[in-house]
Amino acid sequence: MATRRAAAKERTLAKLREAGRAVLLEIGVAQASIQDITARAGVATGTFYAHFPSKAAFVDALVEELNHRLAEEVMAILNKPPLPPAPELLKQLAHAVVEYWAANIQAIPIFADHLARHANEEILRIGTNKEAIGIVKSIVASVPSL
């Protein structure tokens, strides 16, 4: 019984993620509502809140999924012994990152929204300077126009 419930929960979560991704990309992160997402997924609004406390948390979960898949790509390179010399390794890693984002280019506006909301806390966490803040803001501001 619990296994069936867990499987149903996973299916609902997958429907929400798929529908949400589509809605966010079609309408835009700022314009999309939870009701837009749940209508596309064919679930009640309360079901959304059973999985996510807010639209921002939903976007964060999508970005976490993107980051996790990218980390898997990077780790596949790093876990393939013997590692090449540093310049070649950096080249392979950079290529993997570029290829990953080329394949997931449609998700950049979702990632940009997440970055814009969390940039300040990340900047405080890693202790970057005002110049870096300006660079991040200009990158984030230019992404939606792609």
CSV table of C-alpha atoms in Angstrom, one decimal:
chain,number,residue,atom,x,y,z
A,1,MET,CA,0.0,0.0,0.0
A,2,ALA,CA,2.8,2.5,1.0
A,3,THR,CA,4.7,1.6,-2.2
A,4,ARG,CA,1.6,2.4,-4.4
A,5,ARG,CA,1.2,5.7,-2.5
A,6,ALA,CA,4.9,6.5,-3.0
A,7,ALA,CA,4.6,5.7,-6.7
A,8,ALA,CA,1.5,7.8,-7.1
A,9,LYS,CA,3.3,10.7,-5.4
A,10,GLU,CA,6.3,10.4,-7.7
A,11,ARG,CA,4.0,10.4,-10.8
A,12,THR,CA,2.2,13.5,-9.5
A,13,LEU,CA,5.6,15.2,-8.8
A,14,ALA,CA,6.8,14.3,-12.4
A,15,LYS,CA,3.6,15.7,-13.8
A,16,LEU,CA,4.0,18.9,-11.9
A,17,ARG,CA,7.7,19.3,-12.9
A,18,GLU,CA,6.9,18.6,-16.6
A,19,ALA,CA,3.9,20.9,-16.7
A,20,GLY,CA,5.7,23.5,-14.7
A,21,ARG,CA,8.8,23.5,-16.9
A,22,ALA,CA,6.5,24.0,-19.9
A,23,VAL,CA,4.5,26.8,-18.4
A,24,LEU,CA,7.5,28.6,-17.1
A,25,LEU,CA,9.1,28.5,-20.5
A,26,GLU,CA,6.0,29.5,-22.4
A,27,ILE,CA,4.7,32.2,-20.1
A,28,GLY,CA,7.8,33.2,-18.3
A,29,VAL,CA,8.8,32.6,-14.7
A,30,ALA,CA,7.4,36.0,-13.4
A,31,GLN,CA,4.1,35.7,-15.2
A,32,ALA,CA,3.4,32.0,-14.6
A,33,SER,CA,1.1,31.2,-11.6
A,34,ILE,CA,0.7,28.1,-9.6
A,35,GLN,CA,-2.8,27.8,-11.1
A,36,ASP,CA,-1.2,27.8,-14.6
A,37,ILE,CA,1.1,25.0,-13.5
A,38,THR,CA,-1.6,22.9,-11.8
A,39,ALA,CA,-4.1,23.3,-14.7
A,40,ARG,CA,-1.4,22.1,-17.2
A,41,ALA,CA,-0.6,19.2,-14.9
A,42,GLY,CA,-4.3,18.3,-14.3
A,43,VAL,CA,-4.0,18.5,-10.5
A,44,ALA,CA,-5.5,20.6,-7.8
A,45,THR,CA,-3.7,23.6,-6.5
A,46,GLY,CA,-3.5,22.0,-3.1
A,47,THR,CA,-1.6,19.2,-4.6
A,48,PHE,CA,1.1,21.6,-5.7
A,49,TYR,CA,1.4,22.9,-2.1
A,50,ALA,CA,1.7,19.3,-0.9
A,51,HIS,CA,4.9,19.1,-2.9
A,52,PHE,CA,6.2,22.7,-2.9
A,53,PRO,CA,5.6,25.6,-0.4
A,54,SER,CA,5.8,28.2,-3.2
A,55,LYS,CA,6.4,28.9,-6.9
A,56,ALA,CA,10.0,30.0,-5.9
A,57,ALA,CA,10.6,26.7,-4.2
A,58,PHE,CA,9.3,24.9,-7.3
A,59,VAL,CA,11.7,26.9,-9.5
A,60,ASP,CA,14.5,26.1,-7.0
A,61,ALA,CA,13.7,22.4,-7.3
A,62,LEU,CA,13.9,22.6,-11.1
A,63,VAL,CA,17.3,24.3,-10.9
A,64,GLU,CA,18.5,21.8,-8.3
A,65,GLU,CA,17.6,19.0,-10.8
A,66,LEU,CA,19.5,20.9,-13.6
A,67,ASN,CA,22.5,21.3,-11.3
A,68,HIS,CA,22.4,17.7,-10.2
A,69,ARG,CA,22.4,16.5,-13.8
A,70,LEU,CA,25.3,18.8,-14.7
A,71,ALA,CA,27.2,17.6,-11.6
A,72,GLU,CA,26.7,14.0,-12.8
A,73,GLU,CA,28.2,15.0,-16.2
A,74,VAL,CA,31.2,16.6,-14.5
A,75,MET,CA,31.7,13.7,-12.1
A,76,ALA,CA,31.6,11.2,-15.0
A,77,ILE,CA,34.7,13.0,-16.4
A,78,LEU,CA,36.4,13.2,-13.0
A,79,ASN,CA,35.7,9.5,-12.2
A,80,LYS,CA,37.3,8.2,-15.4
A,81,PRO,CA,40.9,7.4,-14.4
A,82,PRO,CA,43.5,8.1,-15.2
A,83,LEU,CA,42.9,11.8,-15.3
A,84,PRO,CA,44.5,13.8,-18.1
A,85,PRO,CA,46.9,16.6,-17.3
A,86,ALA,CA,45.2,19.7,-15.8
A,87,PRO,CA,44.9,21.7,-19.1
A,88,GLU,CA,43.3,18.8,-20.9
A,89,LEU,CA,41.0,18.1,-17.9
A,90,LEU,CA,39.9,21.7,-17.7
A,91,LYS,CA,39.2,21.6,-21.5
A,92,GLN,CA,37.1,18.5,-21.0
A,93,LEU,CA,35.2,20.0,-18.1
A,94,ALA,CA,34.5,23.2,-19.9
A,95,HIS,CA,33.3,21.3,-23.0
A,96,ALA,CA,31.0,19.2,-20.8
A,97,VAL,CA,29.5,22.4,-19.2
A,98,VAL,CA,29.0,24.1,-22.6
A,99,GLU,CA,27.5,21.0,-24.1
A,100,TYR,CA,25.2,20.5,-21.2
A,101,TRP,CA,23.8,24.1,-21.4
A,102,ALA,CA,23.6,23.9,-25.2
A,103,ALA,CA,21.4,20.9,-24.7
A,104,ASN,CA,19.4,22.6,-22.0
A,105,ILE,CA,19.3,26.1,-23.4
A,106,GLN,CA,15.6,26.4,-23.0
A,107,ALA,CA,16.0,26.2,-19.2
A,108,ILE,CA,18.3,29.2,-19.0
A,109,PRO,CA,15.4,31.6,-18.1
A,110,ILE,CA,14.4,29.4,-15.2
A,111,PHE,CA,18.0,29.2,-14.0
A,112,ALA,CA,18.3,33.0,-14.4
A,113,ASP,CA,15.3,33.6,-12.2
A,114,HIS,CA,16.8,31.3,-9.6
A,115,LEU,CA,20.1,33.1,-9.8
A,116,ALA,CA,18.6,36.5,-9.6
A,117,ARG,CA,16.7,35.5,-6.4
A,118,HIS,CA,19.7,33.9,-4.8
A,119,ALA,CA,22.5,36.0,-6.1
A,120,ASN,CA,22.8,38.2,-2.9
A,121,GLU,CA,22.9,35.3,-0.5
A,122,GLU,CA,25.5,33.5,-2.7
A,123,ILE,CA,27.6,36.7,-3.0
A,124,LEU,CA,27.5,37.0,0.8
A,125,ARG,CA,28.3,33.3,1.2
A,126,ILE,CA,31.4,33.3,-1.1
A,127,GLY,CA,32.4,36.9,-0.2
A,128,THR,CA,32.7,38.3,-3.7
A,129,ASN,CA,33.2,42.0,-4.4
A,130,LYS,CA,31.0,44.8,-5.9
A,131,GLU,CA,32.5,44.3,-9.4
A,132,ALA,CA,31.4,40.7,-9.4
A,133,ILE,CA,27.9,41.7,-8.3
A,134,GLY,CA,27.7,44.0,-11.2
A,135,ILE,CA,28.8,41.3,-13.6
A,136,VAL,CA,26.3,38.8,-12.3
A,137,LYS,CA,23.5,41.4,-12.5
A,138,SER,CA,24.3,42.3,-16.1
A,139,ILE,CA,24.4,38.6,-17.1
A,140,VAL,CA,21.1,37.9,-15.4
A,141,ALA,CA,19.5,41.0,-16.9
A,142,SER,CA,20.6,40.0,-20.4
A,143,VAL,CA,19.5,36.3,-20.3
A,144,PRO,CA,15.7,36.8,-20.7
A,145,SER,CA,16.4,38.7,-24.0
A,146,LEU,CA,18.1,35.6,-25.6
